[in-house]
PDB file of C-alpha atoms in Angstrom:
ATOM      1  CA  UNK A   3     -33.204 -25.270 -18.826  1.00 47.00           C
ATOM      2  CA  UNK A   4     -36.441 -23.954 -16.936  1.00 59.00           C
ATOM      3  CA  UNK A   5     -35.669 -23.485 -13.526  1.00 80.00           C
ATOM      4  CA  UNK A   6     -36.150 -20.217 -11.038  1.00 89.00           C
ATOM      5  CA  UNK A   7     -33.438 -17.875 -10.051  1.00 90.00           C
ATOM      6  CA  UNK A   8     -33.207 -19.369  -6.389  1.00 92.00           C
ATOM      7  CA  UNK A   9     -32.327 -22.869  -7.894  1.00 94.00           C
ATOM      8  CA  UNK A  10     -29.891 -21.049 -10.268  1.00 94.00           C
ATOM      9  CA  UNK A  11     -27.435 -19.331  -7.063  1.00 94.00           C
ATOM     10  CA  UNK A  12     -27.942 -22.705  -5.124  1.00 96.00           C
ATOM     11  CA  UNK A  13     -26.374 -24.526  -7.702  1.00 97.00           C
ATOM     12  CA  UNK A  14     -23.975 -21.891  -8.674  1.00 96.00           C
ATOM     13  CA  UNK A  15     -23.000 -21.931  -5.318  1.00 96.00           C
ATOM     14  CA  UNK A  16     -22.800 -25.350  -4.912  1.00 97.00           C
ATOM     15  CA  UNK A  17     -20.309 -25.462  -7.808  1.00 97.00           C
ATOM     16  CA  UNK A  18     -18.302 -22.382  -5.851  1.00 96.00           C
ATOM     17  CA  UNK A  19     -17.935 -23.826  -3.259  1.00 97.00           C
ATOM     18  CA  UNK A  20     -16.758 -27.748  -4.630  1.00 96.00           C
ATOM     19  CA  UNK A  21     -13.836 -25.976  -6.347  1.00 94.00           C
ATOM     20  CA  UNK A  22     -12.470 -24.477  -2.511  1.00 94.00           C
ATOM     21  CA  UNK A  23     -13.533 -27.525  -0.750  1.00 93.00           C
ATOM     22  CA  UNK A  24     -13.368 -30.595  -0.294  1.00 92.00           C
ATOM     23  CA  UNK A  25     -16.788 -31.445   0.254  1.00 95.00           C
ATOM     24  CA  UNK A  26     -20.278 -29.787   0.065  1.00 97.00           C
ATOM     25  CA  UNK A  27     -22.631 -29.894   2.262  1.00 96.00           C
ATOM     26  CA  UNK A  28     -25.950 -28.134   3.662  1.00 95.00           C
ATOM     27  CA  UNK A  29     -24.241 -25.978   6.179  1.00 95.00           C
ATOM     28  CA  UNK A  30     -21.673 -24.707   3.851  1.00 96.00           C
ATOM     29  CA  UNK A  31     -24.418 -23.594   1.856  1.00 97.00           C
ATOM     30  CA  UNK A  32     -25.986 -21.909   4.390  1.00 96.00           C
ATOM     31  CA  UNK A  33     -23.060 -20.300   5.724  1.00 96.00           C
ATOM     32  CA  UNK A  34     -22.003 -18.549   2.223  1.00 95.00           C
ATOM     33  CA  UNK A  35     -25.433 -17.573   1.520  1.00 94.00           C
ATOM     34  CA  UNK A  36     -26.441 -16.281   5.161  1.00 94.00           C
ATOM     35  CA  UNK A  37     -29.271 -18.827   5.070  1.00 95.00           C
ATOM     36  CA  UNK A  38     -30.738 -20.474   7.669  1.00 95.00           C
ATOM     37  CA  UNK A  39     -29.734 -24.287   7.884  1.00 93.00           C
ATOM     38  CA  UNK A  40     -33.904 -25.284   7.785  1.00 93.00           C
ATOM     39  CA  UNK A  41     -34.478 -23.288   4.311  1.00 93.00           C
ATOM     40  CA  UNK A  42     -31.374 -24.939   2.124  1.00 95.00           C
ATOM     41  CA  UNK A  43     -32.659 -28.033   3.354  1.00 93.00           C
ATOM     42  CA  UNK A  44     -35.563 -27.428   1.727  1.00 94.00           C
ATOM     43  CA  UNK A  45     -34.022 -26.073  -1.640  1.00 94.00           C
ATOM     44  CA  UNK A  46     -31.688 -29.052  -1.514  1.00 96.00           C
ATOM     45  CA  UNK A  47     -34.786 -31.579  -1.309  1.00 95.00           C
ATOM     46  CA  UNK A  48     -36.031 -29.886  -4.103  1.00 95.00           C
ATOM     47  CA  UNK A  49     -32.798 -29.797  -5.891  1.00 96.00           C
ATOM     48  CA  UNK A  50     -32.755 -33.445  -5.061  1.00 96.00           C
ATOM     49  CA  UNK A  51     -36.290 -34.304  -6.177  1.00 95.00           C
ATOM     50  CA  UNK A  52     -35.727 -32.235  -9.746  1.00 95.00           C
ATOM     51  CA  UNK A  53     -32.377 -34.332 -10.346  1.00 96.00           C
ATOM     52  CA  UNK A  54     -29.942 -31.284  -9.957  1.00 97.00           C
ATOM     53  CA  UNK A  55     -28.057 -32.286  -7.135  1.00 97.00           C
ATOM     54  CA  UNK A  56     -27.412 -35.563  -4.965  1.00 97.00           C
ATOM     55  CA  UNK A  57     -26.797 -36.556  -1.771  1.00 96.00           C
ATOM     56  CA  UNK A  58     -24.974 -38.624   0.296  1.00 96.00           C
ATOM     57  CA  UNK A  59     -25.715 -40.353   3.130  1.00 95.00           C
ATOM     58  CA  UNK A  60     -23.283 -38.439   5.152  1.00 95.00           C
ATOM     59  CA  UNK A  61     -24.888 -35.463   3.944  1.00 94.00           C
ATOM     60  CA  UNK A  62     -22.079 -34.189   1.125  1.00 97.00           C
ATOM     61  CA  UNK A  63     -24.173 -32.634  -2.089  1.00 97.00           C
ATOM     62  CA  UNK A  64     -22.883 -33.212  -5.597  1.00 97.00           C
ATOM     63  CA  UNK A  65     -24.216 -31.741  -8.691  1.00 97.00           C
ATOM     64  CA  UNK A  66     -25.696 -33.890 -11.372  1.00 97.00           C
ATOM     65  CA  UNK A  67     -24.689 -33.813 -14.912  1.00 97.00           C
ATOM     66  CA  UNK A  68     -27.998 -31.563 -15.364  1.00 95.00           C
ATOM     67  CA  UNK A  69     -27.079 -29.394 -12.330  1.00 96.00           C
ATOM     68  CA  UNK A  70     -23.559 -28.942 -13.401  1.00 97.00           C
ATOM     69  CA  UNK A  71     -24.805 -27.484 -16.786  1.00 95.00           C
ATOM     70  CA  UNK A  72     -26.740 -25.194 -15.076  1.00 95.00           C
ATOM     71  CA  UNK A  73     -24.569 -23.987 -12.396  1.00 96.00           C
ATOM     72  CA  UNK A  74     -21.497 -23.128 -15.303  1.00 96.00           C
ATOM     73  CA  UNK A  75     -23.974 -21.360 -17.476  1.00 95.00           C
ATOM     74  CA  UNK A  76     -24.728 -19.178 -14.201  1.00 95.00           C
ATOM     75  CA  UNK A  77     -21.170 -18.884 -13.023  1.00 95.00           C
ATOM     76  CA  UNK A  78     -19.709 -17.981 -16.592  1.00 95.00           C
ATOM     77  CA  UNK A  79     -22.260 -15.109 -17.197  1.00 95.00           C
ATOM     78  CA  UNK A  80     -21.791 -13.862 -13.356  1.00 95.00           C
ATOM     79  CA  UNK A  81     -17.714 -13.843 -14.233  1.00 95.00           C
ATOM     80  CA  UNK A  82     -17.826 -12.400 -17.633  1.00 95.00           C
ATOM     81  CA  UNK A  83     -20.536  -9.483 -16.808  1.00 95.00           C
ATOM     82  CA  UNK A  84     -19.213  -8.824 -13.029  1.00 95.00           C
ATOM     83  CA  UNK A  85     -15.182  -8.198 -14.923  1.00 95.00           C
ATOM     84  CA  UNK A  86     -16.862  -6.512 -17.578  1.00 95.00           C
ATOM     85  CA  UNK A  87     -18.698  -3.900 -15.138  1.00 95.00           C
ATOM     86  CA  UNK A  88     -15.466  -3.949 -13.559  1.00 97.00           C
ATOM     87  CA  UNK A  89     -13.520  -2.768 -16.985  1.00 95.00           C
ATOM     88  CA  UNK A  90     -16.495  -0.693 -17.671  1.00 95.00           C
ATOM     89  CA  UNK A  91     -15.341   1.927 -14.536  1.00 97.00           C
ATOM     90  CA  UNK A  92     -18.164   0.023 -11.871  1.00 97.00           C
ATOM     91  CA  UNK A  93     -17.125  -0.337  -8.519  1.00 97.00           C
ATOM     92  CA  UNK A  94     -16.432  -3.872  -8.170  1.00 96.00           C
ATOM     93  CA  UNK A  95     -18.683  -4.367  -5.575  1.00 96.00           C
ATOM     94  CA  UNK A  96     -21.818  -2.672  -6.918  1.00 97.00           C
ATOM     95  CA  UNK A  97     -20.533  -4.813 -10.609  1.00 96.00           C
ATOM     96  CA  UNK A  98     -20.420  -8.200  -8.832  1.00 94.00           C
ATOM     97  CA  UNK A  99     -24.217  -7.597  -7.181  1.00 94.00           C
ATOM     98  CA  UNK A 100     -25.089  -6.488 -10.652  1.00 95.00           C
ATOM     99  CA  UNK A 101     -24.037  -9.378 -12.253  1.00 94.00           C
ATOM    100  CA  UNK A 102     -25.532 -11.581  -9.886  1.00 91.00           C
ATOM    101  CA  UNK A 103     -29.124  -9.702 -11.126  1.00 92.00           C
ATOM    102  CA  UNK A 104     -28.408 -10.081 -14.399  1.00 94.00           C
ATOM    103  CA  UNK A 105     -26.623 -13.556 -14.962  1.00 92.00           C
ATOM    104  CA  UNK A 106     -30.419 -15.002 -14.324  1.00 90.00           C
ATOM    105  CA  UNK A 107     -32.189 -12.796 -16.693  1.00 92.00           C
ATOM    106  CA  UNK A 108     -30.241 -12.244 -19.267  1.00 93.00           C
ATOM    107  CA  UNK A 109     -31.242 -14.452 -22.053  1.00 92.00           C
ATOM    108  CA  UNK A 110     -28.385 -16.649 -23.751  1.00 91.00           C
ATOM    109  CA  UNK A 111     -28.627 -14.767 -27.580  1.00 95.00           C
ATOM    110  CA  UNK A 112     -27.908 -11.418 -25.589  1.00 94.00           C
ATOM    111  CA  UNK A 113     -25.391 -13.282 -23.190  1.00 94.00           C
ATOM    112  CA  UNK A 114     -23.723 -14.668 -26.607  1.00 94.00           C
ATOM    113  CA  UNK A 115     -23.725 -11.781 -28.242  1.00 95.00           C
ATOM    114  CA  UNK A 116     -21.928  -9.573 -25.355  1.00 92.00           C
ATOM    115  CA  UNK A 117     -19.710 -12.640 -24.971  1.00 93.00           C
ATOM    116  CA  UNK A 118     -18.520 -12.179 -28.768  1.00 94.00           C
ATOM    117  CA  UNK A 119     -18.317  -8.396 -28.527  1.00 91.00           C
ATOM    118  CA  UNK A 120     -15.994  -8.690 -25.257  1.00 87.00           C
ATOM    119  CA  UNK A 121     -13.730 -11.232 -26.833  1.00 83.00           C
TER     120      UNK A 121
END
């Protein structure tokens, strides 16, 4: 799973955002991210082009079996460290923009290992 931490919260967001409504599409995207329209177009051609994500023709995005996996390995490591910040004493709001650091760099022994220690 080698992709950069920009394709990681487009897909993560992507998944978000398919579980609230009932379609996806670029300027949802845009709007939860505070994007402009022109640069999630690109991200979502790229997306596209690296099998992540597809398209329709009436514009709504899906993730791929690939993207899925990828977006759920984000999300889960953004839930479990933003709730653990939170039970740690962190304001949730300073723990949720931690996690969102973190959930990309972490690497998946530490992220395992935390995971074990939590539950």
């Amino acid at each position: 799973m080698n992709i950069n931490e920009s394709a990681e919260n487009y897909l993560e967001t992507i998944l978000i955002l398919s579980k609230s409504h009932p379609v996806v599409r670029s300027v949802d995207v845009a709007t939860e991210l505070d994007f402009k329209k022109s640069s999630v177009s690109v991200a979502m051609k790229k997306l596209r082009e690296s099998n992540h994500i597809q398209v329709s023709p009436e514009g709504y995005i899906t993730l791929t079996p690939s993207g899925r996996e990828i977006a759920e390995c984000i999300y889960e490591r953004h839930q479990l460290i933003s709730s653990w910040l939170i039970r740690l004493g962190v304001d949730p709001k300073v723990a949720v923009a931690d996690a969102c650091r973190m959930e990309h760099v972490i690497s998946a022994e530490s992220f395992e290992a935390i995971k074990r220690h939590i539950e």
